Coordinates of C-alpha atoms and ligand atoms in Angstrom, one line a residue:
M1 CA 11.6 10.3 24.6
I2 CA 9.5 12.7 26.8
F3 CA 6.2 13.8 25.4
D4 CA 4.7 17.2 26.3
S5 CA 2.3 19.8 24.9
N6 CA 4.8 20.4 22.0
S7 CA 4.7 16.8 20.9
S8 CA 2.9 16.0 17.6
V9 CA 0.3 13.3 17.5
Y10 CA -0.3 11.1 14.4
A11 CA -2.8 8.3 14.0
V12 CA -4.1 5.5 11.8
F13 CA -7.9 5.2 11.4
G14 CA -9.4 2.0 10.2
D15 CA -11.7 -0.9 11.1
P16 CA -10.1 -3.2 12.1
V17 CA -6.7 -1.9 13.0
S18 CA -5.5 -4.5 15.5
H19 CA -3.0 -5.9 13.0
T20 CA -1.6 -2.7 11.6
L21 CA 2.2 -2.3 11.6
S22 CA 2.1 1.4 11.0
P23 CA 2.6 2.4 14.7
V24 CA 5.7 0.2 15.0
M25 CA 7.1 1.7 11.8
H26 CA 6.4 5.4 12.5
N27 CA 7.2 5.4 16.2
R28 CA 10.6 3.8 15.4
A29 CA 11.2 6.5 12.8
F30 CA 10.3 9.3 15.2
E31 CA 12.6 7.7 17.8
V32 CA 15.7 7.4 15.6
T33 CA 15.3 10.9 14.0
G34 CA 14.6 12.5 17.4
F35 CA 11.3 14.0 16.0
K36 CA 8.9 14.7 18.9
G37 CA 6.0 12.7 17.6
I38 CA 3.8 9.8 18.6
Y39 CA 1.7 7.6 16.3
L40 CA -1.4 5.7 17.6
A41 CA -3.9 3.3 16.1
F42 CA -7.7 4.0 16.4
G43 CA -10.4 1.5 15.4
V44 CA -12.9 3.8 13.9
K45 CA -16.3 3.1 12.4
N46 CA -17.3 6.7 11.6
I47 CA -14.6 8.4 9.6
K48 CA -16.4 11.8 9.5
N49 CA -16.3 11.9 13.3
A50 CA -12.7 10.8 13.3
L51 CA -11.8 13.8 11.1
F52 CA -13.7 16.1 13.4
S53 CA -11.4 14.8 16.2
V54 CA -8.3 15.4 14.0
R55 CA -9.3 19.1 13.7
T56 CA -10.5 19.5 17.3
L57 CA -7.5 17.8 18.9
G58 CA -4.9 19.1 16.5
I59 CA -3.7 15.7 15.3
K60 CA -1.0 16.6 12.8
G61 CA -1.5 13.8 10.3
A62 CA -3.2 10.4 9.8
S63 CA -3.1 7.2 7.8
I64 CA -6.4 6.0 6.5
T65 CA -7.0 2.3 6.0
I66 CA -9.8 -0.1 5.1
P67 CA -12.7 0.6 4.8
H68 CA -12.4 4.4 4.8
K69 CA -10.1 5.3 1.9
I70 CA -12.8 6.4 -0.4
E71 CA -15.4 7.9 2.0
V72 CA -12.8 10.0 3.7
M73 CA -12.4 12.1 0.6
K74 CA -15.8 13.8 1.2
Y75 CA -14.6 15.4 4.4
L76 CA -11.3 16.8 3.3
D77 CA -10.5 20.4 2.4
E78 CA -8.2 19.4 -0.5
V79 CA -7.1 16.2 -2.3
D80 CA -3.8 16.1 -4.2
Y81 CA -3.6 15.2 -7.9
I82 CA -2.5 11.6 -7.6
A83 CA -5.0 10.7 -4.9
S84 CA -7.8 12.3 -6.9
K85 CA -6.9 10.4 -10.0
I86 CA -6.7 7.1 -8.0
G87 CA -9.9 7.9 -6.3
A88 CA -8.7 7.0 -2.8
V89 CA -6.8 8.7 0.1
N90 CA -4.6 6.8 2.6
T91 CA -2.7 9.8 4.1
I92 CA -3.8 13.1 5.6
T93 CA -2.0 16.2 6.6
N94 CA -3.4 18.8 9.0
N95 CA -2.3 22.3 8.4
G96 CA -3.9 24.5 11.0
G97 CA -7.2 22.7 10.7
S98 CA -7.1 22.4 6.9
L99 CA -7.0 18.7 5.9
K100 CA -5.4 17.5 2.7
G101 CA -5.5 14.0 1.3
Y102 CA -2.8 12.0 -0.5
N103 CA -2.3 8.4 -1.6
S104 CA 1.1 6.8 -0.8
D105 CA 0.2 3.2 -1.8
G106 CA 1.0 3.6 -5.5
L107 CA 4.2 5.6 -4.8
G108 CA 5.3 2.9 -2.4
A109 CA 4.7 0.2 -5.0
K110 CA 6.5 2.1 -7.7
K111 CA 9.5 2.8 -5.5
S112 CA 9.8 -0.9 -4.3
L113 CA 9.6 -2.1 -7.9
S114 CA 12.1 0.4 -9.1
E115 CA 14.7 -1.0 -6.6
K116 CA 14.6 -4.3 -8.6
T117 CA 13.8 -3.3 -12.2
V118 CA 13.0 -0.6 -14.7
I119 CA 9.3 0.1 -15.1
K120 CA 9.2 2.2 -18.3
G121 CA 8.2 0.2 -21.4
K122 CA 7.6 -3.1 -19.5
K123 CA 4.6 -5.2 -19.9
I124 CA 3.0 -5.3 -16.4
A125 CA 0.1 -7.5 -15.3
V126 CA -1.7 -6.2 -12.3
I127 CA -4.0 -8.8 -10.7
G128 CA -7.0 -7.3 -8.8
A129 CA -9.3 -4.3 -9.4
G130 CA -9.7 -2.9 -5.8
G131 CA -8.2 0.1 -4.1
A132 CA -4.6 -1.1 -4.1
A133 CA -4.7 -2.3 -7.7
R134 CA -6.0 1.2 -8.7
A135 CA -3.2 3.0 -6.8
V136 CA -0.5 0.6 -8.1
G137 CA -1.8 0.6 -11.6
F138 CA -2.0 4.4 -11.8
C139 CA 1.5 5.0 -10.5
I140 CA 3.2 2.4 -12.7
K141 CA 1.3 3.6 -15.7
K142 CA 2.5 7.1 -15.0
E143 CA 6.0 5.7 -14.9
G144 CA 5.6 4.4 -18.5
G145 CA 4.6 0.8 -17.7
R146 CA 2.3 -1.0 -20.2
V147 CA -0.4 -2.2 -17.9
T148 CA -2.9 -5.1 -18.2
V149 CA -5.5 -5.4 -15.5
I150 CA -6.5 -9.0 -14.6
S151 CA -9.5 -9.5 -12.4
R152 CA -12.2 -12.0 -11.5
D153 CA -14.9 -9.4 -11.8
P154 CA -15.1 -8.2 -15.4
D155 CA -17.1 -5.1 -14.6
K156 CA -14.6 -3.8 -12.0
G157 CA -11.6 -4.9 -14.1
K158 CA -12.8 -3.2 -17.3
R159 CA -13.7 -0.1 -15.4
L160 CA -10.2 0.1 -13.9
A161 CA -8.5 -0.7 -17.2
G162 CA -10.6 2.1 -18.8
D163 CA -9.7 4.6 -16.1
L164 CA -6.0 3.7 -16.6
T165 CA -6.2 3.4 -20.4
A166 CA -4.9 -0.1 -19.9
D167 CA -5.7 -3.5 -21.3
Y168 CA -8.0 -6.0 -19.6
R169 CA -7.9 -9.8 -19.2
P170 CA -10.3 -11.9 -17.1
L171 CA -8.6 -13.9 -14.4
N172 CA -10.0 -17.2 -15.7
D173 CA -8.8 -16.6 -19.3
I174 CA -5.1 -15.6 -19.2
G175 CA -3.8 -18.4 -21.4
G176 CA -0.8 -17.3 -23.5
M177 CA -0.3 -14.2 -21.3
R178 CA 3.2 -12.9 -21.4
C179 CA 4.5 -10.1 -19.1
D180 CA 7.7 -8.8 -17.8
I181 CA 6.3 -7.9 -14.4
L182 CA 3.5 -9.5 -12.5
I183 CA 1.9 -7.8 -9.5
N184 CA -0.6 -9.5 -7.1
A185 CA -2.9 -6.7 -5.8
T186 CA -5.5 -9.1 -4.3
P187 CA -5.5 -10.5 -0.7
V188 CA -5.0 -14.0 -2.1
G189 CA -2.2 -15.7 -0.1
M190 CA -2.6 -13.5 3.0
T191 CA -2.7 -15.4 6.3
P192 CA -4.7 -17.5 7.0
D193 CA -5.0 -18.3 3.2
N194 CA -1.2 -19.1 3.1
D195 CA -1.6 -21.7 0.4
G196 CA -3.5 -19.3 -1.9
M197 CA -2.0 -18.3 -5.3
P198 CA -3.7 -15.7 -7.5
I199 CA -2.5 -17.5 -10.6
E200 CA -1.2 -20.9 -11.5
R201 CA 2.6 -21.7 -11.3
K202 CA 2.9 -22.2 -15.0
Y203 CA 2.6 -18.5 -15.6
L204 CA 5.8 -17.8 -13.5
V205 CA 8.6 -17.7 -16.0
K206 CA 12.4 -17.4 -15.4
G207 CA 13.5 -13.8 -15.5
M208 CA 10.1 -12.3 -14.7
V209 CA 9.8 -9.8 -11.8
V210 CA 7.0 -10.9 -9.5
M211 CA 5.7 -8.6 -6.8
D212 CA 3.2 -9.4 -4.1
I213 CA 1.7 -6.5 -2.2
V214 CA 0.5 -8.9 0.5
Y215 CA 3.1 -8.8 3.4
N216 CA 1.6 -11.2 5.9
P217 CA 3.2 -13.8 5.6
L218 CA 6.5 -12.2 4.7
K219 CA 7.1 -14.6 1.8
T220 CA 3.7 -15.6 0.3
R221 CA 3.3 -18.8 -1.7
L222 CA 3.3 -16.7 -4.9
L223 CA 6.8 -15.4 -4.0
S224 CA 8.1 -18.8 -3.0
E225 CA 6.9 -20.3 -6.3
A226 CA 8.3 -17.4 -8.3
E227 CA 11.6 -17.7 -6.6
K228 CA 11.7 -21.5 -7.4
A229 CA 10.9 -20.6 -11.0
G230 CA 13.9 -18.2 -11.3
C231 CA 11.9 -15.0 -11.1
I232 CA 13.1 -11.8 -9.3
I233 CA 10.8 -11.2 -6.3
V234 CA 9.6 -8.0 -4.6
D235 CA 7.7 -8.4 -1.3
G236 CA 4.9 -6.4 0.2
V237 CA 6.9 -5.2 3.1
S238 CA 9.0 -3.1 0.7
M239 CA 5.9 -1.4 -0.6
F240 CA 4.5 -0.9 2.9
V241 CA 7.7 0.7 4.1
H242 CA 8.1 3.0 1.1
Q243 CA 4.5 4.2 1.4
G244 CA 5.1 4.8 5.1
A245 CA 8.4 6.7 4.3
F246 CA 6.4 9.0 2.0
Q247 CA 4.0 9.7 4.8
F248 CA 6.8 10.3 7.3
E249 CA 8.5 12.8 5.0
L250 CA 5.2 14.6 4.3
W251 CA 4.5 15.0 8.0
T252 CA 7.9 15.8 9.4
G253 CA 9.9 17.3 6.5
I254 CA 12.7 14.9 7.6
K255 CA 14.3 12.3 5.3
A256 CA 12.7 8.9 6.3
P257 CA 15.1 6.3 7.9
V258 CA 13.8 3.7 5.4
D259 CA 16.2 0.9 6.4
I260 CA 15.4 1.3 10.1
M261 CA 11.6 1.5 9.4
K262 CA 11.9 -1.7 7.4
R263 CA 13.8 -3.5 10.2
A264 CA 11.1 -2.5 12.7
V265 CA 8.4 -3.9 10.4
L266 CA 10.3 -7.1 9.7
D267 CA 11.1 -7.7 13.4
A268 CA 7.4 -7.3 14.2
L269 CA 6.3 -9.7 11.4
I270 CA 8.9 -12.3 12.4
E271 CA 7.7 -12.0 16.0
R272 CA 4.1 -12.6 14.8
E273 CA 5.0 -15.5 12.6
K274 CA 6.7 -17.4 15.6
Ligands
NAP1 P1 -9.9 -4.4 -2.0 O1 -10.2 -3.0 -2.4 O2 -10.9 -5.1 -1.2 O3 -9.7 -5.2 -3.4 C1 -9.3 -6.5 -3.5 C2 -9.3 -7.0 -4.9 O4 -8.9 -8.4 -4.9 C3 -10.6 -7.0 -5.6 O5 -10.4 -6.8 -7.0 C4 -11.1 -8.4 -5.4 O6 -12.0 -8.8 -6.4 C5 -9.8 -9.2 -5.5 N1 -9.9 -10.5 -4.9 C6 -10.3 -10.7 -3.6 N2 -10.2 -12.1 -3.4 C7 -9.9 -12.6 -4.6 C8 -9.8 -14.0 -5.0 N3 -9.9 -15.0 -4.1 N4 -9.4 -14.2 -6.3 C9 -9.3 -13.2 -7.1 N5 -9.4 -11.9 -6.8 C10 -9.7 -11.6 -5.5 O7 -8.6 -4.5 -1.2 P2 -7.3 -3.6 -1.5 O8 -7.3 -2.4 -0.6 O9 -7.1 -3.4 -2.9 O10 -6.1 -4.5 -0.8 C11 -5.7 -5.7 -1.5 C12 -4.6 -6.3 -0.7 O11 -3.4 -5.5 -0.7 C13 -4.8 -6.6 0.8 O12 -4.3 -7.8 1.2 C14 -4.1 -5.5 1.5 O13 -3.7 -5.8 2.8 C15 -2.9 -5.3 0.6 N6 -2.3 -4.0 0.6 C16 -0.9 -3.9 0.8 C17 -0.3 -2.7 0.9 C18 1.2 -2.6 1.1 O14 1.7 -1.6 1.5 N7 2.0 -3.7 1.0 C19 -1.0 -1.5 0.7 C20 -2.4 -1.6 0.4 C21 -3.0 -2.9 0.4 P3 -13.6 -8.7 -6.2 O15 -13.9 -7.2 -6.3 O16 -14.2 -9.5 -7.2 O17 -13.9 -9.1 -4.7

């Protein structure tokens, strides 16, 4: 593709960004749809200055990642309903200098879970009380899931459960817990902690749906153990790709080539795991 002054520039801002797979995913999507766009990664410490650049340079849209998802909200012109309820923004659109924030993480989680099971009415345990747990919890609650937040920090866990009007259980006291769907929304199990499991194996029961939002490694220990126990598994790549598809459609107005985006991410991950 030839880039010129009519090309649209998109970016991810975070610190660090060296491992992000968003450029691989979005640039492949631009390529196959013929959309004249390019997506770049910027390691950014000062998000206020980064947004100044977005306005100055006419960058058409951006992904926002750790550690800027909350602070960035202060510098936007508008925040959509879901992102403001979650309290974090991971996607920005730039409409002639007016910046609007969205959150695609929870939508990605809901979509990837919906490919494997019905959410409405199900008992869903979400482990973690950070930004991703907040986004996932909000979107599955909105879909009619009966959420229990499980975390090691009672203050954060109870606060999230309160915000979601959900139940709370401390991570070290989940004996007797029964759920239809279990979601790991902590970094436990992420490379290099490949042997890490957020809960013991005995809680993985045949027929349960187990989702891990960690996607590096592709199959975390939690997912391997869940598969052995006869659970249905949902990996973090699926959520990552669906949240990216939401961004792509918001920015371009074109239907996202989800399968091709997923292939690009899987190929990059497989290459990394070699
Ligand atoms: P975060 O805001 O830092 O929250 C992390 C949460 O995990 C906190 O509740 C933290 O508890 C808990 N936690 C951390 N280590 C733990 C441990 N050893 N045992 C129990 N709980 C632990 O991070 P985040 O933004 O929510 O991201 C969480 C994970 O999701 C990351 O690995 C991220 O890469 C992944 N993620 C994936 C996608 C995707 O598309 N697949 C999207 C977003 C995020 P404390 O508060 O007590 O530390």
